[in-house]
PDB file of C-alpha atoms in Angstrom:
ATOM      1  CA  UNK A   1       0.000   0.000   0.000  1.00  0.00           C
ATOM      2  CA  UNK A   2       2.865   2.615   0.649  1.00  0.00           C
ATOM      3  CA  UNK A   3       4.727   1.619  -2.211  1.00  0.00           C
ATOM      4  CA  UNK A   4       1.367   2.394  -4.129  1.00  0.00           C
ATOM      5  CA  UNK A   5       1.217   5.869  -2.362  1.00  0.00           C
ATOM      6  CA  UNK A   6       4.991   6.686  -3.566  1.00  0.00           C
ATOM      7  CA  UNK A   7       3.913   5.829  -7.110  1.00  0.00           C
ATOM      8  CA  UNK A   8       1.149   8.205  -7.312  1.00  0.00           C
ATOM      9  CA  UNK A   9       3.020  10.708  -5.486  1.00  0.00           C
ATOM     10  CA  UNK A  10       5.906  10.517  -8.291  1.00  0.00           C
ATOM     11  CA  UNK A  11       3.240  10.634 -10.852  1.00  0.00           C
ATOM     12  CA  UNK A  12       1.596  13.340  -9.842  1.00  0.00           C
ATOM     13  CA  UNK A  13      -0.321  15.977 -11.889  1.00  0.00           C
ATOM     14  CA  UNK A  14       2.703  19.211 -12.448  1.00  0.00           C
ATOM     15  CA  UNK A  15       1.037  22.512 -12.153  1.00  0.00           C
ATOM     16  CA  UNK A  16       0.501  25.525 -14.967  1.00  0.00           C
ATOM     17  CA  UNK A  17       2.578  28.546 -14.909  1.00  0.00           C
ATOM     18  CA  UNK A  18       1.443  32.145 -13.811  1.00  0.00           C
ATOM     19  CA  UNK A  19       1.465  34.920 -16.019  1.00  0.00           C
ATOM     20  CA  UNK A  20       0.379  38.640 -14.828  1.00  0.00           C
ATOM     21  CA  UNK A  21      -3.353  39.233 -16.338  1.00  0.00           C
ATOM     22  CA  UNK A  22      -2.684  42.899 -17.617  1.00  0.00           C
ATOM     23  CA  UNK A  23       0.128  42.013 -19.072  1.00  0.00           C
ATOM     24  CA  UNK A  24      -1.758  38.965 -20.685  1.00  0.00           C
ATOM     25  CA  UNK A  25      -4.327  40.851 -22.063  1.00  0.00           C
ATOM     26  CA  UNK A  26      -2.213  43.382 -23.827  1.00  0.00           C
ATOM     27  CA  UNK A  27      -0.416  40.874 -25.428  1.00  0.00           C
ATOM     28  CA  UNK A  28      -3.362  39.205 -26.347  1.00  0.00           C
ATOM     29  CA  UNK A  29      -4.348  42.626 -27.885  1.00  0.00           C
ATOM     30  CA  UNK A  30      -1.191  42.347 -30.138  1.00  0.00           C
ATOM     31  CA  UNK A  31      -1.535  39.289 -31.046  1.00  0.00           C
ATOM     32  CA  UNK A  32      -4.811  39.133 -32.240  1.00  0.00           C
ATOM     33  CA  UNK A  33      -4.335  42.390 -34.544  1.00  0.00           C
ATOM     34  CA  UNK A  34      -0.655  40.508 -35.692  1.00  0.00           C
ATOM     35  CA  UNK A  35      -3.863  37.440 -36.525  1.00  0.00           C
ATOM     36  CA  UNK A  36      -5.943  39.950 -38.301  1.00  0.00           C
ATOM     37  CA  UNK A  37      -2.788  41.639 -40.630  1.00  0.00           C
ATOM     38  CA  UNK A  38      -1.396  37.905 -41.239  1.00  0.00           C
ATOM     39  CA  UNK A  39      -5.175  37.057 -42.172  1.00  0.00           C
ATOM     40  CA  UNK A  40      -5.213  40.095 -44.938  1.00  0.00           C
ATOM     41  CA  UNK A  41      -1.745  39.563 -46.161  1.00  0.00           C
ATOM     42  CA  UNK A  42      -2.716  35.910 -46.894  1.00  0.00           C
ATOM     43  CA  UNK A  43      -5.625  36.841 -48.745  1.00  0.00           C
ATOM     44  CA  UNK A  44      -3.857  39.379 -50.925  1.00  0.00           C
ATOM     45  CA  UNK A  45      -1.261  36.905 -51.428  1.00  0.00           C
ATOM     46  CA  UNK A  46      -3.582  34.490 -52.704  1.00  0.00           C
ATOM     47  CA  UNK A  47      -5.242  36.862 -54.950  1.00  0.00           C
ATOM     48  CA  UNK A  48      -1.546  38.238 -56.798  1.00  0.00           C
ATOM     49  CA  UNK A  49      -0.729  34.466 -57.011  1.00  0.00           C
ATOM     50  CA  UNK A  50      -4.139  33.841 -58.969  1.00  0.00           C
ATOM     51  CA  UNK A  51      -3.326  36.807 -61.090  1.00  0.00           C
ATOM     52  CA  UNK A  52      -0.588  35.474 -61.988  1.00  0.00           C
ATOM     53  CA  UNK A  53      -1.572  31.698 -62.668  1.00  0.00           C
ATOM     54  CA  UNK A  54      -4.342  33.018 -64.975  1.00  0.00           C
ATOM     55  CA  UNK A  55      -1.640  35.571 -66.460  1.00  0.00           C
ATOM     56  CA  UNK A  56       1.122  32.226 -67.628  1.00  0.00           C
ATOM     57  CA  UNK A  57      -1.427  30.441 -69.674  1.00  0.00           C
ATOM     58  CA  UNK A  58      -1.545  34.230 -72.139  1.00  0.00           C
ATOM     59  CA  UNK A  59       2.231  34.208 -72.088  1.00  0.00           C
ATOM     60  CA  UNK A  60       2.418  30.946 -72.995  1.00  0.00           C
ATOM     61  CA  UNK A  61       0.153  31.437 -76.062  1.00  0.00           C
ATOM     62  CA  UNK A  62       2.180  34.296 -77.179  1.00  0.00           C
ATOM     63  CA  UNK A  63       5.550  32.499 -76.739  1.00  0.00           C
ATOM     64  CA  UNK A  64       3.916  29.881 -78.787  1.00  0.00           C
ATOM     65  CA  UNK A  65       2.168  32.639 -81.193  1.00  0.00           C
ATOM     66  CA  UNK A  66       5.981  34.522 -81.809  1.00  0.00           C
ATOM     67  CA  UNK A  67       7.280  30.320 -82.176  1.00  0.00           C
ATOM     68  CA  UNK A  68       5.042  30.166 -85.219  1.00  0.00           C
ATOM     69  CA  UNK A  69       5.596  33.113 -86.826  1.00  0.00           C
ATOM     70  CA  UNK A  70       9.454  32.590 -86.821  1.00  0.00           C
ATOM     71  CA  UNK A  71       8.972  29.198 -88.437  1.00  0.00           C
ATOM     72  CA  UNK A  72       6.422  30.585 -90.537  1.00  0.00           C
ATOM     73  CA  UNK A  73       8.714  33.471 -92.061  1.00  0.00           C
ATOM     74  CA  UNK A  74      10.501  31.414 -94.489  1.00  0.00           C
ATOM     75  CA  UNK A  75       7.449  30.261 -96.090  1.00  0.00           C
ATOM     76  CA  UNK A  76       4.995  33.425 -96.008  1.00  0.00           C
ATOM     77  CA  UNK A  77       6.907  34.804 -99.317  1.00  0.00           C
ATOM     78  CA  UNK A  78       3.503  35.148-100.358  1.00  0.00           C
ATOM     79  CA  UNK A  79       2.263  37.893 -98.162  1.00  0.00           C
ATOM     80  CA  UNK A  80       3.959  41.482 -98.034  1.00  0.00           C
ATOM     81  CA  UNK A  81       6.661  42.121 -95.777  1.00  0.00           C
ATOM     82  CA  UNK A  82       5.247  45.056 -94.479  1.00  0.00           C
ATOM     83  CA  UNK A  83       2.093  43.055 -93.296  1.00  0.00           C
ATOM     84  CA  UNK A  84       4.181  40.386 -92.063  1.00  0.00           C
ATOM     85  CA  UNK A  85       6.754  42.988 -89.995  1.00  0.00           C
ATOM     86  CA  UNK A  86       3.368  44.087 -88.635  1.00  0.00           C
ATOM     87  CA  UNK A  87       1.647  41.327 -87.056  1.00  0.00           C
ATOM     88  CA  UNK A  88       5.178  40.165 -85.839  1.00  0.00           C
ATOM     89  CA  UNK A  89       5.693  43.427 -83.451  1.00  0.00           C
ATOM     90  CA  UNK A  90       2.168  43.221 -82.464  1.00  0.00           C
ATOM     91  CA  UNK A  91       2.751  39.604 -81.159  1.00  0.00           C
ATOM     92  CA  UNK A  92       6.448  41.229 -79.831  1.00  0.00           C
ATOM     93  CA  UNK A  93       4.765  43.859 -77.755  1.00  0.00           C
ATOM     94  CA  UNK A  94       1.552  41.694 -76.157  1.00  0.00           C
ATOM     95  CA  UNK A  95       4.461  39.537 -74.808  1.00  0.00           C
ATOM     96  CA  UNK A  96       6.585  42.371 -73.520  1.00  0.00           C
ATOM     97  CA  UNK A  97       2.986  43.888 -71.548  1.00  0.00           C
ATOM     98  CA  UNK A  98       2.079  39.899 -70.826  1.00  0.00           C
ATOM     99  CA  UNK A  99       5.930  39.780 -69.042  1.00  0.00           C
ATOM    100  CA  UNK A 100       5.292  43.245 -67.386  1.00  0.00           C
ATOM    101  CA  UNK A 101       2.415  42.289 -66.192  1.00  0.00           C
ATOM    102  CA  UNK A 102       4.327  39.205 -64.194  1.00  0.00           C
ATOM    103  CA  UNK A 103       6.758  40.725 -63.343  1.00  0.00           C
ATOM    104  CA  UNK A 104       4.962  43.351 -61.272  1.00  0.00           C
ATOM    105  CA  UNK A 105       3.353  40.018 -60.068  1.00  0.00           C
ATOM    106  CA  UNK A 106       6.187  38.572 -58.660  1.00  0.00           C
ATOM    107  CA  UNK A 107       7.291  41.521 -57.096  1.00  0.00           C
ATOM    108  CA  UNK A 108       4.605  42.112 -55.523  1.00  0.00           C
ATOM    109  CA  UNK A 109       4.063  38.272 -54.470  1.00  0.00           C
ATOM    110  CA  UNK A 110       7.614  38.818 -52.743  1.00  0.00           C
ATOM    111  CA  UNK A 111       6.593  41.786 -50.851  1.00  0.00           C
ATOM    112  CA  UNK A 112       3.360  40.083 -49.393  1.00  0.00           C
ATOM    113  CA  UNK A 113       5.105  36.843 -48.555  1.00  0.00           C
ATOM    114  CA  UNK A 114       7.900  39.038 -46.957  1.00  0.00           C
ATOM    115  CA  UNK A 115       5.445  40.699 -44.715  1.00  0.00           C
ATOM    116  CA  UNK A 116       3.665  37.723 -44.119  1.00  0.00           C
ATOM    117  CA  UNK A 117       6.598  35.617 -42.549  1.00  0.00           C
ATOM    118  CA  UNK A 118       7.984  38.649 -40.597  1.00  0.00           C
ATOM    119  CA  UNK A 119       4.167  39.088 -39.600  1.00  0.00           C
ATOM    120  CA  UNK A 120       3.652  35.097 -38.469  1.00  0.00           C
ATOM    121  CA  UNK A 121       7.183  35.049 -36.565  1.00  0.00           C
ATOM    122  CA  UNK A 122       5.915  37.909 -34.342  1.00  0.00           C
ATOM    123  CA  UNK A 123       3.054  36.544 -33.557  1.00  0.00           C
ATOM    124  CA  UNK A 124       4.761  33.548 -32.704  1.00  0.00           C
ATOM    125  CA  UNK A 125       7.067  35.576 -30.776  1.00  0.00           C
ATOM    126  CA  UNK A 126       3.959  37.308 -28.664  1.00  0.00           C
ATOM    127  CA  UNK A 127       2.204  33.984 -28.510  1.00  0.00           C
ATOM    128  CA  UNK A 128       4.946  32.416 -26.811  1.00  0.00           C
ATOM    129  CA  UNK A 129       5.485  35.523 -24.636  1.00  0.00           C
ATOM    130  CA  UNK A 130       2.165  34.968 -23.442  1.00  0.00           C
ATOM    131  CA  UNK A 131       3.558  31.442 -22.060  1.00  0.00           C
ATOM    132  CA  UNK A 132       6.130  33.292 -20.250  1.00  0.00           C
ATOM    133  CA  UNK A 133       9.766  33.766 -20.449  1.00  0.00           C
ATOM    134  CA  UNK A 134      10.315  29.156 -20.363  1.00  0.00           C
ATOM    135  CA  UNK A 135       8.120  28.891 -23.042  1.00  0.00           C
ATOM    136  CA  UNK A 136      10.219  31.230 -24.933  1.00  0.00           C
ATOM    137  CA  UNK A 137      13.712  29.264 -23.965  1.00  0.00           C
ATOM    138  CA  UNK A 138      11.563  25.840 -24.735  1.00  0.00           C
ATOM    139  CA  UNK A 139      10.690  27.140 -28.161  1.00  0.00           C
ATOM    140  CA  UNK A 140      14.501  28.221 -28.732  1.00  0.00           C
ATOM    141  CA  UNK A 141      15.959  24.979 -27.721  1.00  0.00           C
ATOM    142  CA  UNK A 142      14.052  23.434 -30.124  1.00  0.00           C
ATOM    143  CA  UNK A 143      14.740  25.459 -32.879  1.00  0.00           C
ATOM    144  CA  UNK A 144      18.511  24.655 -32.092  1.00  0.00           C
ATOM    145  CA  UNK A 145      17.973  20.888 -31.366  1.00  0.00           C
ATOM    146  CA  UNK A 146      15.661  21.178 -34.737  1.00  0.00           C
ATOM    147  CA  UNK A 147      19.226  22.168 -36.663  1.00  0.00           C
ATOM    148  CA  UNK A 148      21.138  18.912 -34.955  1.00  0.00           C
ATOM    149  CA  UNK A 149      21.866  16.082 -37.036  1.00  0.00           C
ATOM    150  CA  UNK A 150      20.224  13.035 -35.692  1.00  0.00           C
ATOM    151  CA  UNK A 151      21.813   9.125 -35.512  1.00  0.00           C
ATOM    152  CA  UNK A 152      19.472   6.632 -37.297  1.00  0.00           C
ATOM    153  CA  UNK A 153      21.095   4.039 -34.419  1.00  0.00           C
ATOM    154  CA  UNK A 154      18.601   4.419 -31.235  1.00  0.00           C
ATOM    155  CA  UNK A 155      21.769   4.331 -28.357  1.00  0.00           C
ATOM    156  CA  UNK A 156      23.952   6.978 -30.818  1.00  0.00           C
ATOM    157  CA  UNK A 157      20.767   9.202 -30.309  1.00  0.00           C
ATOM    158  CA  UNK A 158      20.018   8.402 -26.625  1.00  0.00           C
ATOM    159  CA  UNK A 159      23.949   9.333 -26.096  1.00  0.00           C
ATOM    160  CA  UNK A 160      23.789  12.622 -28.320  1.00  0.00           C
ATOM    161  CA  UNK A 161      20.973  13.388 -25.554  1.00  0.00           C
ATOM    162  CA  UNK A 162      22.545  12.782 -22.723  1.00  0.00           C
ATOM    163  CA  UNK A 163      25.817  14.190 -24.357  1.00  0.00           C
ATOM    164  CA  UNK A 164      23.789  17.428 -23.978  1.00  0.00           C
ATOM    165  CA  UNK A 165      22.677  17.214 -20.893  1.00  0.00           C
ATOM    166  CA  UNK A 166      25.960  16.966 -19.545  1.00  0.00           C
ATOM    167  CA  UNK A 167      27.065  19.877 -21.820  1.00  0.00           C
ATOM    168  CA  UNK A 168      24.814  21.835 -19.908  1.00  0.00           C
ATOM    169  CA  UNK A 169      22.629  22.149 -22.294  1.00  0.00           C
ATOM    170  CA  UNK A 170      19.052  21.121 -20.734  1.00  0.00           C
ATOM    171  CA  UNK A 171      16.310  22.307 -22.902  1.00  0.00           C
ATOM    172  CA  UNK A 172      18.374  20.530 -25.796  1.00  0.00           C
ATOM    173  CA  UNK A 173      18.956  17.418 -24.529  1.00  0.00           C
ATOM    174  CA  UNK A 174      14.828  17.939 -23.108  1.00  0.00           C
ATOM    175  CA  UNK A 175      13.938  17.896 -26.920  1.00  0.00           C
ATOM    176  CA  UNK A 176      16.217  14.825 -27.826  1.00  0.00           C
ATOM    177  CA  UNK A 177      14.831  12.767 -24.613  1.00  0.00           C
ATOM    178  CA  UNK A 178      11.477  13.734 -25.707  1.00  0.00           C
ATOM    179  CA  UNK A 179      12.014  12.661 -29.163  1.00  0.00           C
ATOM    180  CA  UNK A 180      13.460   9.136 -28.341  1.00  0.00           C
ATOM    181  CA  UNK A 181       9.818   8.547 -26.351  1.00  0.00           C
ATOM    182  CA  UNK A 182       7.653   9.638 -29.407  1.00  0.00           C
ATOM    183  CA  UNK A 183      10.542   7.360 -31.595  1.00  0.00           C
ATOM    184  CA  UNK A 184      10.871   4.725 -29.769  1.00  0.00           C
ATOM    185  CA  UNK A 185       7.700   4.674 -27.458  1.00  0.00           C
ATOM    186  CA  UNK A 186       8.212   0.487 -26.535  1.00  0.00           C
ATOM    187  CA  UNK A 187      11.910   0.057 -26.561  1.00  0.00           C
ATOM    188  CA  UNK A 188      13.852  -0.833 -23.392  1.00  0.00           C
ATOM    189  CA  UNK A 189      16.119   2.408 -23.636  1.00  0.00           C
ATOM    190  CA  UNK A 190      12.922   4.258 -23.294  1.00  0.00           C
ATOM    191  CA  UNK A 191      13.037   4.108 -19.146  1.00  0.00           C
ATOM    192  CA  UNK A 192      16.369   5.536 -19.780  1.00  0.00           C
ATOM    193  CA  UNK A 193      15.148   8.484 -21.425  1.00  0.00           C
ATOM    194  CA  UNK A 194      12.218   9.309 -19.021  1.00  0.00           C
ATOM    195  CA  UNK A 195      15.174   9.626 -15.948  1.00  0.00           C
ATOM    196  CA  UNK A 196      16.953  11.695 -18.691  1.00  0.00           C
ATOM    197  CA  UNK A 197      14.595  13.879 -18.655  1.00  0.00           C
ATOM    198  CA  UNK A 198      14.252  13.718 -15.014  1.00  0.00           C
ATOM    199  CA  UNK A 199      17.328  14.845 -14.468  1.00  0.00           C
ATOM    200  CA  UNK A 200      17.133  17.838 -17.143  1.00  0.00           C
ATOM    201  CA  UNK A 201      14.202  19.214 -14.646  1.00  0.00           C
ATOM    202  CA  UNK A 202      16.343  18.488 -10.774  1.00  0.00           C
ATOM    203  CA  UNK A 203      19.234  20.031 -12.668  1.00  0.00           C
ATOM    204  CA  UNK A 204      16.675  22.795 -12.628  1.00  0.00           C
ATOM    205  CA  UNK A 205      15.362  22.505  -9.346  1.00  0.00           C
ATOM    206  CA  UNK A 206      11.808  21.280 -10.785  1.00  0.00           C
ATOM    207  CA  UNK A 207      11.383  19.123  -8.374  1.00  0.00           C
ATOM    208  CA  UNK A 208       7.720  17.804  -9.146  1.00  0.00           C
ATOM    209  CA  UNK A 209       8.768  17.770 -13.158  1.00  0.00           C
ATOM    210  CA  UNK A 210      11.660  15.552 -12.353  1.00  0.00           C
ATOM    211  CA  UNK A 211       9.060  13.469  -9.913  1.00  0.00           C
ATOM    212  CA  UNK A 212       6.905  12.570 -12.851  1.00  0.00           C
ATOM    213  CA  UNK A 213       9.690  11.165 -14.769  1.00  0.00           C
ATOM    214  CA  UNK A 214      11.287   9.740 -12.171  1.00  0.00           C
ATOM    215  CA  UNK A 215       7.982   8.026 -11.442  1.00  0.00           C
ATOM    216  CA  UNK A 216       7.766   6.606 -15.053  1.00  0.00           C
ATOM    217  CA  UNK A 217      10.965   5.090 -14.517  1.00  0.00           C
ATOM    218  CA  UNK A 218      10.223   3.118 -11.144  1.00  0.00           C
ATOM    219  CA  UNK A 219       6.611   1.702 -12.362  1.00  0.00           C
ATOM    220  CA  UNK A 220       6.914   1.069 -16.010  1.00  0.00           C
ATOM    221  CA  UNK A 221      10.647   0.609 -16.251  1.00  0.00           C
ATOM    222  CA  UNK A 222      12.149  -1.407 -13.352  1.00  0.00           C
ATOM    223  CA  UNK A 223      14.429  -3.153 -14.790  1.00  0.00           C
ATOM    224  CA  UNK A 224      16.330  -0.307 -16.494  1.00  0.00           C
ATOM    225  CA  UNK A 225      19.726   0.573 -15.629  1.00  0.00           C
ATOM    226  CA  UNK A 226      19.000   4.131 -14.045  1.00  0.00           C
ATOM    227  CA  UNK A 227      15.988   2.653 -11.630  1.00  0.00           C
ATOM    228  CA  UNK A 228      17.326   2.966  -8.720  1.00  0.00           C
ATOM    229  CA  UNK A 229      19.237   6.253  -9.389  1.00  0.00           C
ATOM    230  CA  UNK A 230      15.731   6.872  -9.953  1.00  0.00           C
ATOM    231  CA  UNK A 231      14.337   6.056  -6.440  1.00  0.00           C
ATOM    232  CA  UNK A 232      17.419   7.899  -4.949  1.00  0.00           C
ATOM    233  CA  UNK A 233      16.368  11.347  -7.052  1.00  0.00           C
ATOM    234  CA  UNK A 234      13.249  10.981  -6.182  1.00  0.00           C
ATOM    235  CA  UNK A 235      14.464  10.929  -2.327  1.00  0.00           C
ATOM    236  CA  UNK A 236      15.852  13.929  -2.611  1.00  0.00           C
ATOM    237  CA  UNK A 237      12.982  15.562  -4.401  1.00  0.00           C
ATOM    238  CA  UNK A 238      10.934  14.833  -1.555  1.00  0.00           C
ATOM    239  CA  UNK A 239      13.318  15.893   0.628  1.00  0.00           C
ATOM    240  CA  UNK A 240      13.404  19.577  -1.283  1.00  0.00           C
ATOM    241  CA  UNK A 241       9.785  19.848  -1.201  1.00  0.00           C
ATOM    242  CA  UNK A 242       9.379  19.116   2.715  1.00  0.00           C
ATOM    243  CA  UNK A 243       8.092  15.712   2.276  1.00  0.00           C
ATOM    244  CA  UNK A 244      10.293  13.790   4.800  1.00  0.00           C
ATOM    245  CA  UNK A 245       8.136  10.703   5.129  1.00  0.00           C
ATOM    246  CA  UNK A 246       7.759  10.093   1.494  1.00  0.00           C
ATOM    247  CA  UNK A 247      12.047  10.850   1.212  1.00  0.00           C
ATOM    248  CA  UNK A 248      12.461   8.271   3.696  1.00  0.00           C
ATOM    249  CA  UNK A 249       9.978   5.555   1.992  1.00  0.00           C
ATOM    250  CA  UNK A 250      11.507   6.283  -1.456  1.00  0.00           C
ATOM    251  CA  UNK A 251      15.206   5.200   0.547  1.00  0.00           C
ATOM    252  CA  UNK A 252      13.268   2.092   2.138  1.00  0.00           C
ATOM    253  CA  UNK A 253      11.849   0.822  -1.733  1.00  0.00           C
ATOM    254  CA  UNK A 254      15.389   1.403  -2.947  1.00  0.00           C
ATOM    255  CA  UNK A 255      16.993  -0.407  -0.595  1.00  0.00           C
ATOM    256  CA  UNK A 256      14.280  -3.141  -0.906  1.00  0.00           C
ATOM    257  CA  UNK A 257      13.924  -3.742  -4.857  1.00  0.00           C
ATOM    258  CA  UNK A 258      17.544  -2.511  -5.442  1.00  0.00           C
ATOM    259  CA  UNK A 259      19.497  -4.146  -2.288  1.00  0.00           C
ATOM    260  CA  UNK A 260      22.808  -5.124  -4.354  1.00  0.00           C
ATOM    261  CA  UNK A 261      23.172  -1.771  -6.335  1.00  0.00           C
ATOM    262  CA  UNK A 262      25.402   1.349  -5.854  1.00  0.00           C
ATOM    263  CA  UNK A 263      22.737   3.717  -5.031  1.00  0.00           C
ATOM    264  CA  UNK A 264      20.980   1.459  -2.359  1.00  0.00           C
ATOM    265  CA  UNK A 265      24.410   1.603  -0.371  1.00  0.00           C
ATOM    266  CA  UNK A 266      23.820   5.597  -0.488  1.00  0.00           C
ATOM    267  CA  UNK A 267      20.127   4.772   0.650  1.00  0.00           C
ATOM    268  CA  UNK A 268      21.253   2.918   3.409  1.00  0.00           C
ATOM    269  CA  UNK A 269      23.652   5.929   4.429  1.00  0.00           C
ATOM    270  CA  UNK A 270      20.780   8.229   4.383  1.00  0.00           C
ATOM    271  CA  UNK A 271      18.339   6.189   6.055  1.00  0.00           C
ATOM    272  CA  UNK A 272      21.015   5.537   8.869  1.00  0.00           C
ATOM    273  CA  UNK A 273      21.504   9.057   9.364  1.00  0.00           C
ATOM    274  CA  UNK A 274      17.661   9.793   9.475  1.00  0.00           C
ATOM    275  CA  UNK A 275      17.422   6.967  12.282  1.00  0.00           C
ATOM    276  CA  UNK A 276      20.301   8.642  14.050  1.00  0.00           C
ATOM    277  CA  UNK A 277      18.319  11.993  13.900  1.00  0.00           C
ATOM    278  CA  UNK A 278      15.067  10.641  14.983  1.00  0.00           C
ATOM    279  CA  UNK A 279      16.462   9.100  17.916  1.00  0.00           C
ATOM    280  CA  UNK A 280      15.795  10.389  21.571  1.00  0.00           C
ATOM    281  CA  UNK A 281      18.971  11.610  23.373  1.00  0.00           C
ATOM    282  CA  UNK A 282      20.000   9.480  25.920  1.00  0.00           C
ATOM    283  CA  UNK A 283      19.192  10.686  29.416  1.00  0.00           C
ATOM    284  CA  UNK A 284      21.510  12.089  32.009  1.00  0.00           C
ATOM    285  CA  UNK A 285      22.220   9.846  34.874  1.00  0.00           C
ATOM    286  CA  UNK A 286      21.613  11.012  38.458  1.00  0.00           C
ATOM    287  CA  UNK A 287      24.311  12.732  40.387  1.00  0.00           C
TER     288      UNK A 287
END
């Protein structure tokens, strides 16, 4: 029954983030006029790129027009030259107009999709400003872990990750860990991941974060390498957040499942010192 307790404990729900209200709303504001101007560039985009799809079928019949009447010269002896000089400029100049015409399209197709992107990535720059200043470094890691070259071989790209994370590099190696899950969602290297990522949130003090993983780890990955590490973080996550009792039982369930390993020697060490505290002192003897 307590072991049952300590797994719900580590897999406990984590709590939003707080953002002020007035400064919510005025970003809100600005984001939904950013929605409105993306919303009207889009649509004028659309129309100059219809322009121009119903201006290319016109060129293409005068390309096709001038084609003829080149091959066509030799053998219109027949006809005056003056007639013939004629109808070949007039075909010349519709072209030069039709080309004009697309140009100005083009141009004008790169302006709109100009504003457009500078448009969406402020708006995606306010959006995640509403999150708050971690959604902002989330959405940056990413980009840069988006730019990493990734192994095909499933251990090359759990080590890249944890190469990261011992780089310093948290929020990276947070995107790699959480990639292996989606990638690899039933492999055995997947518990590994999960206290990974555990350890990417106690490096940052996020204690209940780390919990969760940590959690995964213990119930749906026992038998993975990092378990008991796992029970041992967890500990001390408990410990940060003033939860003594559920420390201690984390050290006991260690020691219990894990008796033999490296980190159930540390529990022991810990528990023995927690006996030692809890003890009553001895009393005096009588004069």
């Amino acid at each position: 029954m307590r072991r049952l307790v300590l797994f719900a404990l580590l897999t406990a729900a984590v709590p939003g983030c707080f953002y002020p209200a007035d400064r919510g709303r005025a970003l809100e504001a600005k984001v939904d006029k950013l929605g409105t101007d993306n919303a009207r560039l889009s649509a004028e985009l659309k129309e100059a790129r219809d322009q121009l799809a119903a201006t290319q079928p016109k060129i293409d019949e005068k390309v096709a027009q001038v084609t003829q009447a080149l091959q066509s010269l030799d053998t219109a002896a027949r006809r005056k030259d003056a007639d013939i000089g004629v109808q070949f400029q007039k075909t010349v100049e519709d072209l030069a107009q039709l080309r004009g015409q697309v140009e100005t399209y083009l141009y004008k197709i790169g302006e709109l999709e100009a504003a457009l992107g500078k448009n969406t990535e402020e708006t995606n720059q306010r959006l995640l400003a509403l999150q708050g200043a971690e959604a902002v470094k989330e959405a940056e890691a990413k980009k840069k872990a988006e730019d990493l070259q990734r192994p095909a071989d499933k251990k090359d790209f759990l080590a890249l990750a944890q190469d990261k994370a011992k780089a310093g590099d948290v929020l990276v190696a947070r995107q790699l860990y959480n990639e292996f899950v989606k990638k690899w969602p039933k492999d055995a290297l997947v518990g590994e991941a999960h206290y990974g990522l555990g350890e990417t949130y106690f490096s940052e003090s996020k204690c209940r974060e780390a919990l969760f993983e940590y959690g995964k780890v213990v119930q749906d990955f026992a038998k993975t390498a990092s378990a008991p590490d796992a029970y041992l973080r967890s500990s001390d996550c408990f410990q940060k957040l003033k939860m003594k009792e559920e420390s201690k039982l984390a050290l006991e369930e260690l020691v219990k499942s894990y008796p033999k390993s490296d980190a159930a020697k540390t529990a022991k060490t810990k528990l023995a010192e927690l006996d030692k505290k809890a003890a009553p002192a001895p009393k005096k003897g009588k004069k």
